Amino acid sequence: MPKILIVGGGYAGFYTAWKLEKWLRAGEAEVTIVDPLPYMTYQPFLPEVAAGSIEPRHAVVALRRHLKKTNVVTAKVTKVDHATKTATITPEVGDEWTMEYDQVVMTAGAVSRTFPIPGVADEAIGLKTIEEAAAIRDKLLTNFAKASNLPAGPARDRLLTVVVVGGGFAGIEVFAELRSFASDLLKNYPGLTIDDTHFHLIEAMGRIMPEVSLETSHWVLKNLAQRDAIVHLDTQLQSAVGGKIELSTGDSFESDLIVWTAGVMANPMVRNTDFPLEQRGRITVKPDLRVVDGETIVPDAWACGDVAATPDLTGKGVGGFCVPNAQHAVRMGKQLAKNLVASLRGESVTDYRHDNLGAVAGLGLNVGVFQSGKIAIKGFPAWIAHRGYHGMAMPSFERKFRVVGGWWNNFWLGRDIVSLDNRERPRAAFEEFASRPKPAAEAAAAPTPEVGTPAGEPGPVYANPAGEKGAPAESETTKPARKAPARKPAAKKAPVAADDASSSDAKVPAAE
């Protein structure tokens, strides 16, 4: 059987494998998908995860659960040599190995793109993974709890100041969702008011959300201003060292939560391949998603999603290419699977073409925007459209049920406000109270414990006056001493352990 290797388990990779399982005949090909994560993340839900509206595990799709006929390998592909049709697989534990393939599908996705701004690498957090979204949520909740114990001042202001860098869809959505979440939290913190919270979004361009009309973007800015959220347009972040935000406008303030959403770039692993790359580091492909080197098609190689420079046949794409978003990646994965099956069967392939259906964004509970052509919907109806679209787009009925069920529960019960910030160090509580062996010198100097005291452990002196086997030892600190039987001479008094401060004057009879 031909061996198909899919590099990356994000949108494009997952949907390619999912549809190959549906369209390949039994025994027609063997499919393997390799990704360092065992799940696909539905990234449009990350802002709602950060705001506590969706449980983190509900926004991901387990590869092994939903790809029943695909070999799932949880590891990294660190090199692809298409000339020999081999890939180097590097697991987190164990030795790397080489995998041979007949067809390769490159869908390694994208990572956050940052700039060498002082402090960003040390202080900021991205919004590309489910772990980042969950950490943002926990950080905000923890900061509210800390701030509630502080008087008004710089320390409290820092904890309650949220900064988002980037005014695209992801940035605006997480900014608005966090603003909504913080406003909702205030009812649980009587000592805090909305004036104590500070939200700043920094955008280098003169407008936000280029996917919608200028009029719609102005409505979003007005809505955010009414909710005490400040948007800095035509502004660049100069420094974030130590959490101190310095802007190109001269403004400066401190923040304990900085979220970076200012762009993405193709996964750098593609540089360890022999595929042709364009200037932005993406693999060049034809509209039918086959890898192409200039005008020459690279046989048995395919790519799509954020890692590929796919021509946009509608003419609406930036620079002539499809923009890197979920709407394209999902549909590309499906089209690539169809074309790959057709290629295996000697049939013709079809170009990928998708007319943008519009843009929809959630801006917190009950607020959203929808733009399709000249049609714009704002407010509550757009928020319903946002949840309806993404609820349907979430792959598998099992995932849909979990997400919609969570929304339904939150409608009646409200969002959960428990922070699990300590899961970053899950052993902290255990380590704090765990007993450890004493140093050799200290153990040698310690006196020999009396009966009933574990070796090397300080504690009260115990005795068993009755001398009965298995009887519990008694301590004078907890029970009066018994007199020795009259038929025997009085026993000598046992010395009291020097380190038992509570029993320094006690007279404890020795065991018979």
XYZ file of C-alpha atoms in Angstrom:
512
model
C 0.000 0.000 0.000
C 1.127 3.566 -0.631
C 2.178 5.285 2.588
C 0.808 8.788 3.177
C 2.543 10.959 5.779
C 0.705 13.999 7.138
C 3.011 16.438 8.940
C 0.922 18.404 11.443
C -2.383 17.722 13.169
C -3.993 21.156 13.119
C -7.031 22.152 11.069
C -5.649 21.234 7.678
C -3.903 18.061 8.824
C -6.827 16.787 10.862
C -9.384 17.392 8.111
C -7.109 15.840 5.497
C -6.781 12.657 7.560
C -10.474 12.693 8.540
C -11.631 12.879 4.927
C -9.034 10.374 3.701
C -10.550 7.871 6.133
C -13.922 8.521 4.521
C -12.903 8.438 0.866
C -10.088 5.856 0.705
C -11.086 2.285 0.028
C -9.993 -0.445 2.408
C -6.347 -1.278 1.723
C -5.929 1.582 -0.748
C -3.392 3.507 1.349
C -1.859 3.655 4.815
C -2.154 7.059 6.481
C 0.074 8.358 9.312
C -0.308 11.744 10.997
C 2.515 13.140 13.145
C 2.113 16.037 15.568
C 3.732 16.827 18.938
C 0.251 17.398 20.383
C -2.334 14.601 20.611
C -5.166 16.917 19.619
C -6.324 19.535 17.157
C -7.160 22.953 18.627
C -10.214 24.812 17.344
C -8.569 28.220 17.524
C -11.655 30.445 16.994
C -12.723 29.306 20.469
C -9.509 30.412 22.202
C -10.872 33.882 23.156
C -13.909 32.255 24.776
C -11.663 29.780 26.590
C -9.624 32.714 27.905
C -12.846 34.329 29.115
C -14.158 31.204 30.826
C -17.085 30.690 28.434
C -15.771 27.343 27.119
C -13.923 24.652 29.029
C -10.406 24.198 27.593
C -10.773 20.478 26.866
C -13.974 21.109 24.915
C -12.152 23.315 22.397
C -9.795 20.554 21.278
C -10.355 17.376 19.254
C -8.481 14.234 20.284
C -6.728 12.796 17.232
C -6.771 9.186 18.440
C -10.463 9.320 19.289
C -11.652 10.665 15.954
C -9.080 9.223 13.523
C -9.882 5.536 13.856
C -8.099 4.332 10.700
C -5.062 6.622 10.868
C -1.747 5.913 12.576
C -1.369 8.750 15.090
C 2.205 9.498 16.184
C 2.706 12.020 18.994
C 6.125 13.415 18.103
C 7.822 16.116 16.066
C 8.848 15.880 12.434
C 12.232 17.575 12.571
C 13.313 16.998 8.979
C 11.816 16.007 5.645
C 14.041 14.875 2.786
C 11.667 14.523 -0.126
C 14.497 13.542 -2.477
C 14.713 10.234 -0.580
C 11.087 10.382 0.656
C 12.070 10.095 4.295
C 11.145 12.064 7.402
C 12.948 12.249 10.735
C 10.593 11.665 13.660
C 11.721 12.935 17.073
C 9.619 11.899 20.081
C 9.777 13.688 23.430
C 11.152 10.518 25.029
C 13.316 7.973 23.229
C 15.456 7.955 20.125
C 14.479 9.556 16.848
C 13.819 7.393 13.821
C 13.371 7.707 10.087
C 10.019 7.114 8.417
C 9.639 6.343 4.743
C 6.639 7.552 2.758
C 5.226 7.616 -0.754
C 3.109 10.785 -0.451
C 3.672 13.650 1.992
C 1.198 16.307 3.129
C 2.734 19.376 4.801
C 0.247 20.973 7.215
C 2.544 22.020 10.067
C 0.570 25.218 10.715
C 1.814 28.502 12.114
C 3.317 29.922 15.288
C 3.165 33.370 16.867
C 5.320 35.936 15.105
C 7.004 38.426 17.414
C 9.450 41.285 17.015
C 12.604 41.940 19.053
C 10.836 44.295 21.458
C 12.507 44.325 24.889
C 10.543 42.352 27.451
C 8.033 40.712 25.101
C 9.717 37.301 25.069
C 9.903 37.326 28.884
C 6.580 38.889 29.881
C 3.986 38.295 27.144
C 1.887 35.239 26.318
C 0.545 34.243 22.903
C -2.879 32.995 21.839
C -2.147 30.054 19.547
C -2.587 27.102 21.896
C -5.231 25.893 24.321
C -2.659 26.011 27.119
C -2.081 29.724 26.506
C -5.810 30.497 26.552
C -6.319 28.570 29.802
C -3.305 30.316 31.367
C -4.718 33.738 30.446
C -8.005 32.872 32.132
C -6.323 31.619 35.296
C -3.985 34.611 35.403
C -6.857 37.090 35.275
C -8.766 35.239 38.002
C -5.689 34.972 40.230
C -4.904 38.653 39.776
C -8.421 39.623 40.828
C -8.052 37.550 44.002
C -4.679 39.174 44.784
C -5.886 42.690 44.012
C -8.904 42.342 46.304
C -6.501 42.171 49.275
C -4.578 45.311 48.325
C -5.363 48.987 48.880
C -5.708 51.277 45.889
C -2.301 52.009 44.412
C 0.300 50.986 41.835
C 0.475 47.335 42.975
C -3.266 46.836 42.559
C -3.366 48.756 39.284
C -0.666 46.486 37.847
C -2.642 43.360 38.714
C -5.837 44.729 37.166
C -4.279 46.068 33.960
C -4.623 43.904 30.837
C -2.729 44.670 27.626
C -3.398 43.054 24.243
C -1.012 43.724 21.354
C -2.573 43.386 17.899
C -5.878 44.653 16.545
C -6.748 41.837 14.164
C -9.636 39.443 14.709
C -7.870 37.375 17.350
C -6.693 40.444 19.255
C -10.047 42.228 19.257
C -11.930 39.078 20.219
C -9.734 38.165 23.182
C -9.589 41.829 24.264
C -13.365 42.201 24.235
C -13.953 38.784 25.812
C -11.545 39.527 28.673
C -13.183 42.926 29.192
C -16.561 41.189 29.430
C -15.153 38.577 31.804
C -13.553 41.182 34.087
C -16.748 43.215 34.247
C -18.672 40.090 35.189
C -16.150 39.241 37.912
C -16.679 42.530 39.725
C -19.909 41.306 41.314
C -17.836 38.755 43.222
C -15.369 41.381 44.469
C -17.332 44.112 46.324
C -14.125 46.024 47.065
C -13.359 46.537 43.369
C -15.105 48.668 40.753
C -14.842 48.932 37.000
C -12.695 52.037 37.486
C -10.074 49.841 39.135
C -9.686 47.730 35.990
C -7.673 48.956 33.011
C -7.774 47.439 29.515
C -5.453 48.590 26.710
C -5.201 47.304 23.130
C -2.189 48.409 21.078
C -2.426 48.468 17.275
C 0.289 49.817 14.983
C -2.132 50.540 12.132
C -4.772 53.230 11.988
C -7.683 50.788 12.180
C -8.701 47.443 13.643
C -10.173 44.297 12.083
C -9.281 44.801 8.409
C -11.615 41.906 7.525
C -14.686 44.103 8.169
C -15.724 47.458 6.755
C -14.369 50.683 8.197
C -17.834 51.595 9.460
C -18.134 48.284 11.328
C -14.689 48.696 12.838
C -15.681 52.153 14.109
C -18.743 50.631 15.769
C -16.502 48.100 17.525
C -14.241 50.910 18.778
C -17.234 52.824 20.107
C -18.604 49.713 21.812
C -15.272 49.008 23.501
C -14.972 52.628 24.670
C -18.414 52.383 26.297
C -17.109 49.382 28.241
C -14.044 51.279 29.537
C -11.626 49.543 27.156
C -8.988 51.752 25.520
C -7.685 51.121 21.981
C -4.404 52.794 21.018
C -4.303 53.170 17.207
C -1.185 54.174 15.252
C 0.768 53.095 18.308
C 3.689 50.739 18.700
C 4.872 48.860 21.750
C 8.409 50.038 22.547
C 9.165 47.989 25.663
C 7.577 45.592 28.120
C 10.563 44.980 30.394
C 9.419 43.885 33.841
C 5.799 44.395 32.834
C 6.305 48.146 32.320
C 4.569 49.083 29.071
C 6.156 51.889 27.087
C 4.347 53.102 23.967
C 5.526 55.098 20.981
C 3.103 57.857 22.038
C 5.012 58.351 25.289
C 2.381 56.696 27.470
C 3.652 54.310 30.122
C 1.977 52.011 32.645
C 2.491 48.601 34.218
C 0.654 45.365 33.508
C 0.777 41.840 34.869
C -1.016 40.302 31.860
C 0.262 41.003 28.328
C -1.290 39.048 25.438
C 0.475 39.021 22.058
C -1.690 38.521 18.941
C 0.233 40.670 16.439
C 0.713 38.171 13.657
C 1.700 34.610 12.864
C 4.342 32.943 10.711
C 4.745 29.546 9.096
C 6.103 26.834 11.353
C 9.920 27.151 11.230
C 10.261 23.363 10.792
C 9.618 23.803 7.054
C 13.137 25.221 6.814
C 14.393 21.715 7.541
C 12.887 20.398 4.333
C 13.965 20.495 0.717
C 10.703 22.091 -0.421
C 10.732 25.487 -2.168
C 9.800 28.404 0.121
C 8.615 31.903 -0.701
C 9.900 35.054 1.024
C 7.649 34.653 4.066
C 8.869 31.115 4.680
C 5.806 29.299 3.306
C 5.848 26.336 0.928
C 4.864 27.312 -2.594
C 1.908 25.373 -3.996
C -0.339 25.379 -7.035
C -4.062 26.121 -6.639
C -4.645 22.340 -6.590
C -2.420 22.235 -3.445
C 0.463 20.311 -5.028
C 3.905 21.627 -4.082
C 5.485 23.530 -6.959
C 9.025 24.744 -7.595
C 8.610 27.664 -9.955
C 6.567 26.080 -12.740
C 7.645 22.509 -11.967
C 5.377 20.322 -9.880
C 7.142 18.427 -7.096
C 5.798 14.856 -7.413
C 3.992 13.248 -4.462
C 4.158 16.386 -2.283
C 1.196 18.423 -1.037
C 0.755 21.371 1.337
C -2.042 23.576 2.620
C -3.099 25.688 5.564
C -0.956 28.332 7.245
C 2.275 26.677 6.158
C 1.493 27.028 2.429
C 1.372 30.036 0.103
C -1.858 29.074 -1.664
C -2.999 31.288 -4.562
C -6.402 32.874 -3.949
C -8.297 32.390 -7.207
C -11.008 34.851 -6.094
C -8.494 37.698 -6.282
C -9.450 38.896 -2.791
C -6.475 37.498 -0.906
C -3.703 39.644 0.524
C -0.825 39.629 -1.952
C -2.764 37.186 -4.116
C -2.678 34.402 -1.510
C -5.286 32.928 0.809
C -5.119 34.491 4.247
C -4.035 32.143 7.055
C -7.279 31.503 8.902
C -9.465 28.594 9.988
C -12.048 29.181 7.267
C -9.484 28.413 4.570
C -7.548 25.708 6.431
C -10.615 23.524 7.012
C -11.731 23.710 3.400
C -8.205 23.228 2.081
C -7.851 20.047 4.110
C -11.017 18.647 2.576
C -9.983 19.624 -0.961
C -6.482 18.214 -0.513
C -7.909 14.872 0.632
C -10.103 14.727 -2.492
C -7.197 15.587 -4.763
C -4.872 13.086 -3.103
C -7.389 10.276 -3.531
C -7.935 11.295 -7.141
C -4.172 11.310 -7.752
C -3.785 7.811 -6.308
C -6.497 6.617 -8.673
C -5.068 8.363 -11.718
C -7.905 10.882 -11.863
C -7.712 14.651 -12.372
C -7.355 17.041 -9.467
C -9.349 20.212 -8.762
C -8.139 23.695 -7.873
C -8.994 25.095 -4.460
C -11.266 28.111 -4.610
C -13.286 29.613 -1.807
C -15.226 32.860 -1.773
C -15.123 34.405 1.663
C -18.491 33.904 3.347
C -17.879 36.892 5.576
C -16.408 37.559 8.976
C -18.020 37.022 12.353
C -16.569 37.878 15.746
C -17.660 37.547 19.350
C -16.978 40.567 21.544
C -18.009 39.163 24.892
C -21.346 37.889 26.157
C -24.259 39.073 23.978
C -22.115 41.296 21.734
C -20.741 40.500 18.292
C -20.266 41.716 14.727
C -20.941 40.043 11.383
C -19.807 41.298 7.985
C -20.610 39.778 4.613
C -20.045 42.076 1.678
C -21.935 45.263 2.432
C -24.196 43.553 4.947
C -23.226 44.238 8.559
C -24.954 42.967 11.674
C -23.988 44.208 15.120
C -24.808 43.425 18.713
C -26.811 40.478 19.999
C -27.931 39.029 16.595
C -24.300 38.958 15.439
C -23.276 37.238 18.688
C -25.882 34.529 18.035
C -24.546 34.175 14.474
C -21.007 33.862 15.838
C -21.903 31.061 18.217
C -24.125 29.356 15.673
C -21.457 29.333 12.964
C -18.615 28.111 15.143
C -20.817 25.663 16.999
C -21.632 24.025 13.677
C -18.047 24.278 12.401
C -16.626 22.425 15.408
C -15.762 18.957 14.061
C -17.710 15.887 15.268
C -21.032 15.732 17.085
C -19.258 14.714 20.267
C -17.355 18.021 20.341
C -20.399 20.045 19.283
C -22.408 18.552 22.122
C -19.758 19.424 24.708
C -19.369 23.021 23.527
C -23.066 23.787 23.169
C -23.762 21.991 26.453
C -21.233 24.236 28.173
C -22.882 27.337 26.727
C -26.262 26.116 27.945
C -24.952 25.480 31.468
C -23.312 28.900 31.609
C -26.564 30.533 30.526
C -28.257 29.257 33.694
C -25.344 28.956 36.097
C -22.900 31.634 34.946
C -19.234 31.238 34.159
C -17.041 29.305 36.533
C -14.623 31.664 38.294
C -12.280 29.142 39.906
C -8.643 29.713 39.010
C -6.410 26.698 38.495
C -3.259 28.782 38.255
C -1.404 26.389 40.548
C -1.609 23.610 37.963
C 1.536 25.144 36.520
C 3.236 23.659 39.628
C 0.977 20.764 40.600
C 3.466 19.305 43.087
C 3.861 22.528 45.096
C 1.427 21.545 47.868
C 2.910 18.059 48.176
C 6.480 19.366 48.254
C 5.673 21.916 50.955
C 4.730 19.296 53.538
C 6.651 16.236 52.347
C 9.140 14.747 54.813
C 12.726 14.472 53.685
C 15.699 12.513 55.061
C 17.815 14.490 57.521
C 21.423 15.281 56.637
C 23.837 12.557 57.742
C 25.550 14.725 60.408
C 22.249 15.795 61.972
C 20.893 12.245 61.985
C 24.026 10.924 63.747
C 23.756 13.560 66.488
C 20.079 12.883 67.198
C 19.307 10.890 70.424
C 17.866 7.394 70.204
C 14.071 7.686 70.269
C 11.985 6.097 72.976
C 9.469 3.349 72.365
C 6.789 4.400 69.924
C 8.765 7.239 68.306
C 9.915 6.729 64.695
C 13.676 6.901 64.262
C 14.955 10.352 63.518
C 11.573 11.987 64.282
C 11.083 14.306 67.280
C 7.992 13.789 69.397
C 6.623 12.917 72.829
C 7.994 9.966 74.779
C 5.711 6.939 74.701
C 5.552 3.968 77.049
C 3.487 0.821 77.321
C 2.953 0.397 81.093
C 1.015 -2.817 80.773
C 3.684 -4.398 78.638
C 0.979 -5.942 76.504
C 1.874 -6.945 72.998
C 0.190 -4.683 70.482
C -1.203 -2.281 73.100
C -0.990 1.380 72.121
C 1.755 3.395 73.736
C 0.710 6.213 76.048
C 2.211 9.646 76.556
C 1.976 11.714 79.696
C 1.077 14.644 77.534
C -2.130 12.868 76.548
C -2.876 10.426 79.394
C -1.984 10.264 83.144
C 0.815 7.876 84.109
C -0.210 4.625 85.737
C 1.317 3.338 88.946
C 3.473 0.260 88.748
C 1.926 -2.941 90.215
C 2.607 -3.383 93.965
C 4.182 -6.834 93.551
C 7.150 -5.331 91.687
C 9.585 -2.633 92.665
C 8.968 0.758 91.192
C 10.456 1.187 87.789
C 13.064 3.809 87.165
C 11.821 7.019 85.635
C 12.639 7.365 81.957
C 14.330 10.573 80.852
C 12.309 12.912 78.732
C 13.509 13.629 75.190
C 15.285 16.950 75.144
C 13.549 18.106 72.003
C 10.028 17.682 73.403
C 9.499 21.198 74.727
C 5.923 20.479 75.816
C 7.025 17.666 78.141
C 10.251 19.074 79.575
C 9.072 18.637 83.191
C 7.065 15.452 82.713
C 7.744 12.260 84.669
C 7.016 9.289 82.454
C 7.386 5.716 83.756
C 9.458 3.396 81.669
C 7.856 0.389 80.039
C 7.957 -2.782 82.055
